[in-house]
Amino acid sequence: MKPRAIHHTLGCALLGAAMGVALPASAQDAKPNIVFILVDNVGYGDFGVYGGTTATPRIDELASEGIRFTNYNVEVQCTPSRSAIMTGRHPVRSGTYSVLPPPGGASGMVPWEYTIAELLSDAGYATALYGKWHLGNEQGRLPNDQGFDEWWGIPNSWDQSGFTSYPMYNLLAKEILAEEKKTELLNVPPHVLEGKKGEPSKPAMDLDMKIRPVIDADYLIPKTVAFIKEQAEAEKPFFVYLGYSEMHPPIQCNPAFVGTSPERGGMYADCIAEMDYRVGQVLDGIKDAGIEDNTIVVFSSDNATGGLSGGAGANGGSNGPFRGDFFYTPFEGSMRVPAIVRWPGKFAEGQVTEEMFAAVDWMPTLASLVGESKLVPTDRPIDGKDAADFLLGKSKTTGREDYMFFGTDGELMSVKWRYYKMIKRMTAGPALDAIDQAYIEPQLPLFFDLSSDPHEDFNLWTTTLTMAWLFDPMLHVIGAFDESVKKYPNIPAGARDFKG
């Protein structure tokens, strides 16, 4: 809504109140816009406000203006976390618990899933996605098929930008194209795609190492800001989802930030500094459009850092005070990441909370905040909690007191209940080598008291042996999930259709 429209609405509301006249809901309280910024593989301790050593003034400022979570939990990989955000469901229910489909299976979500973009679109919102999708790479499973009016970005992940650096890949791509008798396929070679609702997506440009360092600055941020300003001019509520590229390998931040500051010594710090600047550009775009007071900004990461060539491929990254990293699961360092949310005048300023919150909670929470909880599906399990009352200061809790963490095989890894943690399975090796290690199952599940031992060093079996009672609440959580699966069977990974 334009600034003058805000003043007009406010004036009408005051006049109506003075005259005792009931005004239309649109004149009383316009639906809030939503800007969801999801960064890639950024650790809990990478930003200044979370204890990071690289200056991040814009992200720190965002935290000072809103609510900062210190117990925000994500899933095991990029696809599962993004699926959880989109659907409000544990990825194991959607068959999206791994980035790789089984042989012969389809990648990503089945069209049967109902996303937050579809919900908001049904509620009258303009919707757009810019950046990484990673929830399907074929027609029928792309963002414009799952509720987004438009999108521009990549169907899979940023590592594909390096594929064409290999001569053998280029030969393989030519062979595939010749076999298919087509000059271009969506993903061969890797492309940036674009699409609109109701139309097939199509290649916009090649995804290669030329575009990799500049894709955020030259494309994703300008497109996001332009969409914000366009919808503000149209006075239409909107949802824009920015799938920022860093810190996913290959790390290649913009040349304007690489080696340009004596305050930073390496590529990882340079990329964090650029990320902070780009986030600031989006925030400035919201302010310039005159809609800051009626826009919810969500800023979070999809996964932890580390475990990828010494820190996401750039010899850096911090998961703060927690044990574990991206592949060293399911310790807190692998599942607890930054999350900040701001809505001026509605959410508390500068609040820091240890209340548990998770990626699955965004869908029901955002639906509630825009007054559309009725659109949340009731024909399938929704694992997310509606934390709107907590964000609005009407409740002291998010409503979440437990969280289940699943592995890349779709099997349960751990359960958190309040401040206790039970680890049923874990990665065998130490953090830097965990990607090469199998999952192992200890003789008895490990138990940790996160309130006293956030680094998970002291297994309660060996330090006290008086905590067997914890099995009861943990098994209650697992049992409730198992019962729901009996009623609503999980969608198999790679499924091309689903009846259930």
Short mmCIF file of C-alpha atoms in Angstrom, two decimals:
data_model
loop_
_atom_site.label_atom_id
_atom_site.label_comp_id
_atom_site.label_asym_id
_atom_site.label_seq_id
_atom_site.Cartn_x
_atom_site.Cartn_y
_atom_site.Cartn_z
CA MET A 1 0.00 0.00 0.00
CA LYS A 2 1.29 3.43 -0.89
CA PRO A 3 2.05 5.88 1.95
CA ARG A 4 -0.91 8.07 1.00
CA ALA A 5 -3.17 5.00 1.02
CA ILE A 6 -1.99 4.15 4.55
CA HIS A 7 -2.83 7.65 5.70
CA HIS A 8 -6.19 7.49 3.94
CA THR A 9 -7.04 4.17 5.58
CA LEU A 10 -5.99 5.41 8.99
CA GLY A 11 -8.03 8.57 8.54
CA CYS A 12 -11.10 6.58 7.52
CA ALA A 13 -10.68 4.25 10.48
CA LEU A 14 -10.50 7.16 12.92
CA LEU A 15 -13.49 8.85 11.31
CA GLY A 16 -15.46 5.64 11.34
CA ALA A 17 -14.65 5.02 14.98
CA ALA A 18 -15.71 8.55 15.91
CA MET A 19 -19.02 8.13 14.09
CA GLY A 20 -19.60 4.61 15.35
CA VAL A 21 -19.65 3.24 11.81
CA ALA A 22 -18.34 -0.25 11.10
CA LEU A 23 -15.80 -0.12 8.29
CA PRO A 24 -14.88 -2.92 5.87
CA ALA A 25 -12.06 -5.16 7.08
CA SER A 26 -9.85 -3.89 4.24
CA ALA A 27 -10.17 -0.37 5.57
CA GLN A 28 -9.52 -1.39 9.16
CA ASP A 29 -6.58 -3.74 8.83
CA ALA A 30 -4.98 -4.56 5.47
CA LYS A 31 -3.45 -8.03 5.16
CA PRO A 32 0.29 -7.92 5.86
CA ASN A 33 2.84 -8.51 3.13
CA ILE A 34 5.38 -11.28 3.70
CA VAL A 35 9.04 -11.18 2.63
CA PHE A 36 10.72 -14.52 3.36
CA ILE A 37 14.53 -14.49 2.98
CA LEU A 38 16.06 -17.96 3.14
CA VAL A 39 19.85 -18.13 3.05
CA ASP A 40 21.68 -21.36 2.30
CA ASN A 41 23.89 -23.33 4.72
CA VAL A 42 24.59 -20.46 7.11
CA GLY A 43 25.49 -21.48 10.65
CA TYR A 44 24.06 -20.36 13.96
CA GLY A 45 27.19 -18.37 14.80
CA ASP A 46 27.81 -16.62 11.48
CA PHE A 47 26.09 -13.28 12.16
CA GLY A 48 27.21 -10.62 14.60
CA VAL A 49 24.02 -10.73 16.65
CA TYR A 50 24.53 -14.50 17.06
CA GLY A 51 28.16 -14.08 18.13
CA GLY A 52 29.77 -14.02 14.69
CA THR A 53 33.08 -12.29 14.06
CA THR A 54 32.15 -10.71 10.70
CA ALA A 55 30.30 -7.41 10.94
CA THR A 56 26.65 -7.78 9.90
CA PRO A 57 25.05 -4.43 10.81
CA ARG A 58 21.87 -4.79 8.72
CA ILE A 59 21.03 -8.27 9.99
CA ASP A 60 21.84 -7.18 13.54
CA GLU A 61 19.54 -4.19 13.08
CA LEU A 62 16.76 -6.46 11.80
CA ALA A 63 17.12 -8.54 14.96
CA SER A 64 16.95 -5.44 17.15
CA GLU A 65 13.65 -4.54 15.47
CA GLY A 66 12.05 -7.93 15.84
CA ILE A 67 12.24 -11.35 17.47
CA ARG A 68 15.38 -13.47 17.36
CA PHE A 69 15.07 -17.21 17.92
CA THR A 70 17.88 -19.10 19.63
CA ASN A 71 16.14 -22.49 19.39
CA TYR A 72 15.04 -22.58 15.74
CA ASN A 73 15.24 -26.04 14.16
CA VAL A 74 15.53 -27.13 10.53
CA GLU A 75 15.76 -30.42 8.63
CA VAL A 76 18.67 -32.54 7.49
CA GLN A 77 19.25 -31.14 3.96
CA CYS A 78 18.16 -28.37 1.59
CA THR A 79 15.16 -30.16 0.09
CA PRO A 80 13.72 -31.34 3.45
CA SER A 81 14.00 -27.89 5.04
CA ARG A 82 12.36 -26.16 2.09
CA SER A 83 9.63 -28.78 1.98
CA ALA A 84 8.95 -28.25 5.69
CA ILE A 85 8.69 -24.47 5.20
CA MET A 86 6.37 -24.83 2.22
CA THR A 87 4.01 -27.50 3.58
CA GLY A 88 4.14 -27.37 7.39
CA ARG A 89 4.78 -31.12 7.29
CA HIS A 90 7.70 -33.32 8.25
CA PRO A 91 9.48 -34.06 4.94
CA VAL A 92 9.25 -37.81 5.60
CA ARG A 93 5.49 -37.45 5.10
CA SER A 94 6.04 -35.82 1.70
CA GLY A 95 8.77 -38.13 0.44
CA THR A 96 11.13 -35.15 0.44
CA TYR A 97 13.55 -36.25 3.17
CA SER A 98 16.54 -36.35 0.79
CA VAL A 99 17.86 -34.19 -2.04
CA LEU A 100 18.09 -37.29 -4.25
CA PRO A 101 15.07 -39.26 -5.48
CA PRO A 102 15.35 -43.04 -5.78
CA PRO A 103 16.37 -44.42 -9.20
CA GLY A 104 13.59 -43.78 -11.68
CA GLY A 105 11.67 -41.62 -9.23
CA ALA A 106 10.57 -38.03 -9.64
CA SER A 107 12.40 -35.26 -7.80
CA GLY A 108 10.66 -33.08 -5.22
CA MET A 109 7.09 -32.76 -3.98
CA VAL A 110 4.07 -34.40 -5.52
CA PRO A 111 1.56 -31.87 -6.87
CA TRP A 112 -0.88 -33.09 -4.17
CA GLU A 113 1.02 -31.11 -1.52
CA TYR A 114 -0.50 -27.74 -0.59
CA THR A 115 2.11 -25.03 -0.08
CA ILE A 116 2.13 -21.74 1.81
CA ALA A 117 2.34 -20.08 -1.62
CA GLU A 118 -0.88 -21.80 -2.69
CA LEU A 119 -2.55 -20.85 0.57
CA LEU A 120 -1.59 -17.19 0.24
CA SER A 121 -2.52 -17.17 -3.44
CA ASP A 122 -5.94 -18.53 -2.52
CA ALA A 123 -6.15 -15.72 0.05
CA GLY A 124 -5.68 -13.09 -2.67
CA TYR A 125 -1.92 -12.56 -2.42
CA ALA A 126 0.47 -11.94 -5.29
CA THR A 127 3.25 -14.54 -4.97
CA ALA A 128 6.77 -14.81 -6.35
CA LEU A 129 9.92 -16.84 -5.84
CA TYR A 130 13.42 -15.72 -6.81
CA GLY A 131 16.35 -18.06 -6.33
CA LYS A 132 16.57 -21.67 -5.27
CA TRP A 133 13.55 -24.00 -5.31
CA HIS A 134 14.96 -27.55 -4.89
CA LEU A 135 11.52 -29.15 -4.61
CA GLY A 136 11.13 -30.53 -8.11
CA ASN A 137 12.85 -30.06 -11.46
CA GLU A 138 10.26 -30.96 -14.06
CA GLN A 139 7.12 -29.37 -15.44
CA GLY A 140 4.31 -29.80 -12.93
CA ARG A 141 6.66 -29.67 -9.95
CA LEU A 142 8.11 -26.18 -10.25
CA PRO A 143 7.20 -23.06 -8.23
CA ASN A 144 4.63 -21.83 -10.78
CA ASP A 145 2.88 -25.20 -10.36
CA GLN A 146 2.88 -24.91 -6.56
CA GLY A 147 1.26 -21.54 -5.92
CA PHE A 148 3.72 -18.92 -7.19
CA ASP A 149 2.47 -16.43 -9.75
CA GLU A 150 5.98 -16.05 -11.11
CA TRP A 151 9.47 -17.25 -10.45
CA TRP A 152 13.03 -16.85 -11.68
CA GLY A 153 15.70 -19.13 -10.31
CA ILE A 154 17.04 -22.65 -10.20
CA PRO A 155 15.08 -25.89 -9.82
CA ASN A 156 17.85 -27.76 -8.03
CA SER A 157 20.93 -26.39 -6.24
CA TRP A 158 23.87 -24.07 -6.77
CA ASP A 159 26.52 -26.78 -7.10
CA GLN A 160 25.18 -27.38 -10.61
CA SER A 161 26.78 -24.12 -11.67
CA GLY A 162 30.08 -26.00 -11.68
CA PHE A 163 28.91 -28.90 -13.85
CA THR A 164 30.01 -27.36 -17.14
CA SER A 165 33.54 -26.99 -15.78
CA TYR A 166 33.99 -30.70 -16.50
CA PRO A 167 34.61 -31.70 -20.15
CA MET A 168 33.06 -35.12 -19.54
CA TYR A 169 29.87 -33.50 -18.30
CA ASN A 170 29.68 -31.36 -21.42
CA LEU A 171 30.06 -34.47 -23.56
CA LEU A 172 27.33 -36.22 -21.57
CA ALA A 173 25.02 -33.22 -21.95
CA LYS A 174 25.48 -33.27 -25.74
CA GLU A 175 24.72 -36.99 -25.82
CA ILE A 176 21.54 -36.49 -23.78
CA LEU A 177 20.38 -33.63 -25.98
CA ALA A 178 21.04 -35.67 -29.12
CA GLU A 179 19.23 -38.69 -27.72
CA GLU A 180 16.22 -36.57 -26.78
CA LYS A 181 16.41 -34.83 -30.19
CA LYS A 182 16.01 -31.45 -28.48
CA THR A 183 18.17 -28.35 -28.50
CA GLU A 184 17.57 -27.66 -24.81
CA LEU A 185 16.09 -29.40 -21.82
CA LEU A 186 15.21 -27.73 -18.53
CA ASN A 187 18.20 -29.15 -16.67
CA VAL A 188 20.69 -30.11 -19.40
CA PRO A 189 22.95 -28.24 -19.19
CA PRO A 190 21.94 -26.57 -15.91
CA HIS A 191 19.74 -23.54 -16.47
CA VAL A 192 18.24 -20.69 -14.57
CA LEU A 193 14.52 -21.06 -15.24
CA GLU A 194 11.60 -18.66 -15.30
CA GLY A 195 7.90 -19.26 -15.30
CA LYS A 196 4.44 -17.89 -14.66
CA LYS A 197 1.41 -19.60 -13.17
CA GLY A 198 -0.51 -21.52 -15.80
CA GLU A 199 2.43 -21.61 -18.22
CA PRO A 200 5.36 -24.01 -18.64
CA SER A 201 8.66 -22.87 -17.16
CA LYS A 202 11.46 -22.24 -19.62
CA PRO A 203 15.21 -21.65 -19.54
CA ALA A 204 16.21 -18.03 -18.91
CA MET A 205 19.99 -18.44 -19.05
CA ASP A 206 22.72 -20.97 -18.39
CA LEU A 207 23.69 -21.67 -14.79
CA ASP A 208 27.47 -21.70 -14.83
CA MET A 209 30.50 -20.27 -13.05
CA LYS A 210 30.13 -16.97 -14.89
CA ILE A 211 26.74 -16.27 -13.37
CA ARG A 212 27.44 -17.85 -9.98
CA PRO A 213 29.30 -14.90 -8.34
CA VAL A 214 26.82 -12.25 -9.49
CA ILE A 215 23.45 -13.97 -9.44
CA ASP A 216 22.36 -12.45 -6.11
CA ALA A 217 23.51 -8.90 -6.82
CA ASP A 218 22.56 -8.69 -10.48
CA TYR A 219 19.37 -10.75 -10.54
CA LEU A 220 17.81 -12.12 -7.35
CA ILE A 221 17.93 -8.94 -5.25
CA PRO A 222 16.81 -6.53 -8.03
CA LYS A 223 13.95 -8.86 -8.99
CA THR A 224 12.83 -9.18 -5.38
CA VAL A 225 12.92 -5.42 -4.79
CA ALA A 226 11.13 -4.72 -8.08
CA PHE A 227 8.36 -7.16 -7.16
CA ILE A 228 7.96 -5.51 -3.74
CA LYS A 229 7.64 -2.05 -5.25
CA GLU A 230 5.32 -3.22 -8.02
CA GLN A 231 2.89 -4.84 -5.58
CA ALA A 232 3.06 -1.87 -3.22
CA GLU A 233 2.10 0.41 -6.11
CA ALA A 234 -0.79 -1.92 -6.95
CA GLU A 235 -1.83 -1.91 -3.27
CA LYS A 236 -2.00 -5.71 -3.37
CA PRO A 237 -0.80 -7.92 -0.50
CA PHE A 238 2.12 -10.08 -1.55
CA PHE A 239 4.37 -12.97 -0.56
CA VAL A 240 7.88 -13.02 -1.97
CA TYR A 241 10.29 -15.84 -1.20
CA LEU A 242 13.98 -15.12 -1.80
CA GLY A 243 16.15 -18.25 -2.04
CA TYR A 244 19.53 -16.53 -1.62
CA SER A 245 22.48 -18.44 -3.07
CA GLU A 246 25.16 -18.33 -0.38
CA MET A 247 26.65 -20.18 1.43
CA HIS A 248 26.11 -23.18 -0.79
CA PRO A 249 29.14 -24.52 -2.67
CA PRO A 250 30.71 -23.47 -4.92
CA ILE A 251 31.20 -20.36 -2.80
CA GLN A 252 31.68 -17.48 -5.24
CA CYS A 253 30.64 -14.14 -3.79
CA ASN A 254 30.54 -10.92 -5.75
CA PRO A 255 33.94 -9.50 -6.84
CA ALA A 256 33.06 -6.20 -5.12
CA PHE A 257 33.36 -8.01 -1.76
CA VAL A 258 36.19 -10.46 -2.39
CA GLY A 259 39.42 -9.36 -0.73
CA THR A 260 38.30 -5.72 -0.54
CA SER A 261 38.24 -5.12 3.23
CA PRO A 262 41.12 -5.26 5.73
CA GLU A 263 38.51 -6.32 8.31
CA ARG A 264 38.00 -9.66 6.56
CA GLY A 265 40.59 -12.26 5.68
CA GLY A 266 38.80 -14.94 3.69
CA MET A 267 36.06 -15.82 1.23
CA TYR A 268 33.56 -16.98 3.86
CA ALA A 269 33.72 -13.67 5.74
CA ASP A 270 33.49 -11.76 2.46
CA CYS A 271 30.33 -13.67 1.52
CA ILE A 272 28.74 -13.05 4.92
CA ALA A 273 29.49 -9.33 4.52
CA GLU A 274 27.89 -9.35 1.06
CA MET A 275 24.87 -11.24 2.40
CA ASP A 276 24.37 -8.59 5.05
CA TYR A 277 24.52 -5.87 2.40
CA ARG A 278 22.02 -7.71 0.15
CA VAL A 279 19.60 -8.21 3.03
CA GLY A 280 19.88 -4.47 3.63
CA GLN A 281 18.95 -3.81 0.01
CA VAL A 282 15.73 -5.80 0.42
CA LEU A 283 14.92 -4.03 3.68
CA ASP A 284 15.55 -0.67 2.00
CA GLY A 285 13.26 -1.71 -0.84
CA ILE A 286 10.46 -2.40 1.64
CA LYS A 287 11.01 0.95 3.33
CA ASP A 288 11.20 2.87 0.04
CA ALA A 289 7.91 1.31 -1.03
CA GLY A 290 6.27 2.78 2.07
CA ILE A 291 5.05 -0.58 3.39
CA GLU A 292 7.50 -1.27 6.21
CA ASP A 293 4.83 -1.15 8.93
CA ASN A 294 2.65 -3.70 7.21
CA THR A 295 5.29 -6.17 6.08
CA ILE A 296 6.39 -9.30 7.92
CA VAL A 297 10.06 -10.07 7.25
CA VAL A 298 11.34 -13.57 7.92
CA PHE A 299 15.08 -14.22 7.77
CA SER A 300 16.52 -17.69 8.36
CA SER A 301 18.85 -20.39 7.08
CA ASP A 302 17.89 -23.76 5.64
CA ASN A 303 20.77 -25.74 7.15
CA ALA A 304 23.86 -25.44 9.28
CA THR A 305 27.32 -24.74 7.93
CA GLY A 306 30.39 -26.98 7.80
CA GLY A 307 31.06 -30.50 6.65
CA LEU A 308 31.65 -29.35 3.08
CA SER A 309 35.34 -28.90 2.37
CA GLY A 310 36.16 -27.18 5.63
CA GLY A 311 33.14 -24.94 6.06
CA ALA A 312 30.76 -24.95 3.10
CA GLY A 313 33.61 -24.81 0.62
CA ALA A 314 35.22 -21.56 1.79
CA ASN A 315 37.19 -22.54 4.90
CA GLY A 316 34.91 -20.89 7.39
CA GLY A 317 31.58 -20.89 9.11
CA SER A 318 30.40 -21.26 12.69
CA ASN A 319 27.59 -23.21 14.30
CA GLY A 320 28.09 -21.24 17.49
CA PRO A 321 28.29 -23.06 20.83
CA PHE A 322 26.82 -26.28 19.47
CA ARG A 323 28.29 -29.66 18.59
CA GLY A 324 27.89 -30.90 15.03
CA ASP A 325 27.53 -29.42 11.56
CA PHE A 326 25.64 -29.94 8.32
CA PHE A 327 26.58 -33.62 7.97
CA TYR A 328 27.42 -34.35 11.61
CA THR A 329 23.87 -35.10 12.70
CA PRO A 330 21.71 -34.96 14.75
CA PHE A 331 23.55 -32.79 17.25
CA GLU A 332 22.35 -29.23 17.83
CA GLY A 333 24.99 -27.74 15.51
CA SER A 334 23.38 -29.62 12.62
CA MET A 335 19.78 -28.61 13.28
CA ARG A 336 19.77 -25.25 15.12
CA VAL A 337 20.24 -22.20 12.88
CA PRO A 338 19.51 -18.44 12.92
CA ALA A 339 15.95 -17.16 12.54
CA ILE A 340 14.65 -13.60 12.87
CA VAL A 341 11.15 -12.25 12.27
CA ARG A 342 9.97 -8.62 12.24
CA TRP A 343 6.60 -6.88 11.96
CA PRO A 344 6.87 -3.28 13.21
CA GLY A 345 4.25 -2.36 15.77
CA LYS A 346 3.00 -5.96 15.97
CA PHE A 347 5.96 -8.01 17.16
CA ALA A 348 8.16 -7.08 20.11
CA GLU A 349 11.36 -5.21 19.32
CA GLY A 350 14.65 -6.76 20.34
CA GLN A 351 13.12 -9.89 21.85
CA VAL A 352 15.44 -12.88 22.17
CA THR A 353 13.72 -16.18 22.86
CA GLU A 354 14.74 -19.73 23.64
CA GLU A 355 11.21 -20.89 22.81
CA MET A 356 11.35 -23.82 20.41
CA PHE A 357 10.34 -23.08 16.82
CA ALA A 358 10.85 -25.11 13.63
CA ALA A 359 10.76 -24.90 9.85
CA VAL A 360 7.41 -26.75 9.80
CA ASP A 361 5.86 -23.99 11.91
CA TRP A 362 6.02 -21.22 9.30
CA MET A 363 3.08 -22.43 7.22
CA PRO A 364 0.40 -22.49 9.95
CA THR A 365 1.90 -19.45 11.69
CA LEU A 366 1.92 -17.24 8.61
CA ALA A 367 -1.56 -18.44 7.68
CA SER A 368 -2.78 -17.36 11.11
CA LEU A 369 -1.02 -13.99 10.96
CA VAL A 370 -2.83 -13.12 7.72
CA GLY A 371 -6.15 -14.34 9.08
CA GLU A 372 -6.39 -17.42 6.86
CA SER A 373 -5.99 -20.38 9.23
CA LYS A 374 -9.12 -21.84 7.65
CA LEU A 375 -7.08 -22.56 4.52
CA VAL A 376 -4.59 -24.82 6.33
CA PRO A 377 -5.35 -28.37 5.13
CA THR A 378 -7.29 -30.71 7.41
CA ASP A 379 -7.11 -33.77 5.15
CA ARG A 380 -3.51 -34.59 6.05
CA PRO A 381 -1.23 -34.27 9.10
CA ILE A 382 0.15 -30.76 9.63
CA ASP A 383 3.13 -30.99 11.96
CA GLY A 384 3.66 -27.25 12.30
CA LYS A 385 2.48 -25.28 15.30
CA ASP A 386 0.64 -21.98 14.98
CA ALA A 387 2.91 -19.61 16.91
CA ALA A 388 1.11 -16.42 15.84
CA ASP A 389 -0.05 -15.61 19.38
CA PHE A 390 3.52 -15.90 20.64
CA LEU A 391 4.83 -13.56 17.95
CA LEU A 392 2.05 -11.09 18.68
CA GLY A 393 2.79 -11.14 22.41
CA LYS A 394 -0.49 -12.85 23.32
CA SER A 395 1.13 -16.08 24.53
CA LYS A 396 4.31 -16.87 26.43
CA THR A 397 4.99 -20.01 24.39
CA THR A 398 5.14 -21.01 20.73
CA GLY A 399 3.11 -24.10 21.48
CA ARG A 400 6.01 -26.35 20.49
CA GLU A 401 7.63 -28.46 23.18
CA ASP A 402 9.02 -31.29 21.06
CA TYR A 403 10.74 -31.76 17.73
CA MET A 404 11.59 -34.86 15.69
CA PHE A 405 14.67 -34.93 13.46
CA PHE A 406 14.86 -37.41 10.56
CA GLY A 407 17.88 -38.55 8.56
CA THR A 408 18.54 -38.61 4.83
CA ASP A 409 17.06 -42.12 4.77
CA GLY A 410 13.76 -40.92 6.22
CA GLU A 411 14.33 -42.70 9.54
CA LEU A 412 14.17 -41.02 12.94
CA MET A 413 17.45 -39.65 14.30
CA SER A 414 16.49 -37.76 17.46
CA VAL A 415 13.71 -36.27 19.55
CA LYS A 416 13.86 -33.03 21.52
CA TRP A 417 11.38 -32.62 24.35
CA ARG A 418 11.53 -29.33 26.21
CA TYR A 419 15.24 -29.00 27.06
CA TYR A 420 16.05 -32.71 26.91
CA LYS A 421 17.32 -34.52 23.83
CA MET A 422 17.27 -38.22 22.95
CA ILE A 423 19.57 -39.33 20.14
CA LYS A 424 18.43 -42.62 18.64
CA ARG A 425 20.93 -42.64 15.77
CA MET A 426 23.89 -40.45 14.89
CA THR A 427 26.64 -39.95 12.35
CA ALA A 428 29.63 -42.11 13.20
CA GLY A 429 32.52 -39.79 12.49
CA PRO A 430 33.80 -36.45 13.76
CA ALA A 431 32.46 -33.25 12.27
CA LEU A 432 34.94 -32.66 9.43
CA ASP A 433 34.66 -36.25 8.18
CA ALA A 434 30.99 -36.89 8.85
CA ILE A 435 30.00 -36.87 5.17
CA ASP A 436 32.03 -40.07 4.75
CA GLN A 437 30.51 -41.78 7.77
CA ALA A 438 27.48 -44.02 8.17
CA TYR A 439 24.66 -43.59 10.63
CA ILE A 440 25.14 -45.72 13.73
CA GLU A 441 22.75 -46.74 16.49
CA PRO A 442 24.12 -46.84 20.03
CA GLN A 443 23.20 -49.65 22.46
CA LEU A 444 20.91 -47.23 24.24
CA PRO A 445 19.74 -43.85 22.97
CA LEU A 446 21.92 -40.99 24.17
CA PHE A 447 20.29 -38.43 26.46
CA PHE A 448 21.41 -34.84 26.97
CA ASP A 449 20.26 -31.93 29.12
CA LEU A 450 20.54 -28.99 26.75
CA SER A 451 19.90 -26.45 29.48
CA SER A 452 23.19 -27.42 31.18
CA ASP A 453 25.03 -29.06 28.31
CA PRO A 454 24.28 -27.28 24.99
CA HIS A 455 27.34 -28.89 23.39
CA GLU A 456 25.98 -32.38 24.14
CA ASP A 457 29.12 -33.67 25.81
CA PHE A 458 27.63 -35.40 28.86
CA ASN A 459 25.46 -38.41 28.10
CA LEU A 460 23.05 -38.72 31.02
CA TRP A 461 23.40 -42.51 31.04
CA THR A 462 27.01 -42.14 32.13
CA THR A 463 26.65 -39.08 34.36
CA THR A 464 23.55 -39.78 36.42
CA LEU A 465 21.57 -42.86 35.29
CA THR A 466 18.48 -41.46 36.97
CA MET A 467 16.78 -40.18 33.84
CA ALA A 468 15.14 -43.28 32.41
CA TRP A 469 11.81 -41.52 33.02
CA LEU A 470 12.61 -39.43 29.96
CA PHE A 471 11.73 -42.39 27.78
CA ASP A 472 8.06 -41.77 28.56
CA PRO A 473 7.66 -38.27 26.99
CA MET A 474 10.05 -39.15 24.15
CA LEU A 475 8.20 -42.36 23.26
CA HIS A 476 4.89 -40.50 23.52
CA VAL A 477 6.07 -38.14 20.77
CA ILE A 478 7.23 -41.04 18.59
CA GLY A 479 4.05 -43.01 19.25
CA ALA A 480 1.79 -40.13 18.26
CA PHE A 481 3.69 -39.74 14.99
CA ASP A 482 3.51 -43.49 14.26
CA GLU A 483 -0.25 -43.49 14.85
CA SER A 484 -0.70 -40.59 12.43
CA VAL A 485 1.26 -42.48 9.75
CA LYS A 486 -1.10 -45.44 10.12
CA LYS A 487 -4.02 -43.13 9.38
CA TYR A 488 -2.26 -41.04 6.75
CA PRO A 489 0.50 -43.09 5.06
CA ASN A 490 3.65 -41.23 4.07
CA ILE A 491 4.14 -40.40 0.40
CA PRO A 492 6.95 -42.57 -0.98
CA ALA A 493 10.07 -40.71 -2.12
CA GLY A 494 10.09 -40.28 -5.90
CA ALA A 495 6.33 -40.89 -6.24
CA ARG A 496 4.71 -39.61 -9.42
CA ASP A 497 1.22 -39.85 -7.98
CA PHE A 498 -0.31 -40.56 -4.61
CA LYS A 499 -3.57 -42.03 -3.36
CA GLY A 500 -4.01 -41.90 0.38
#
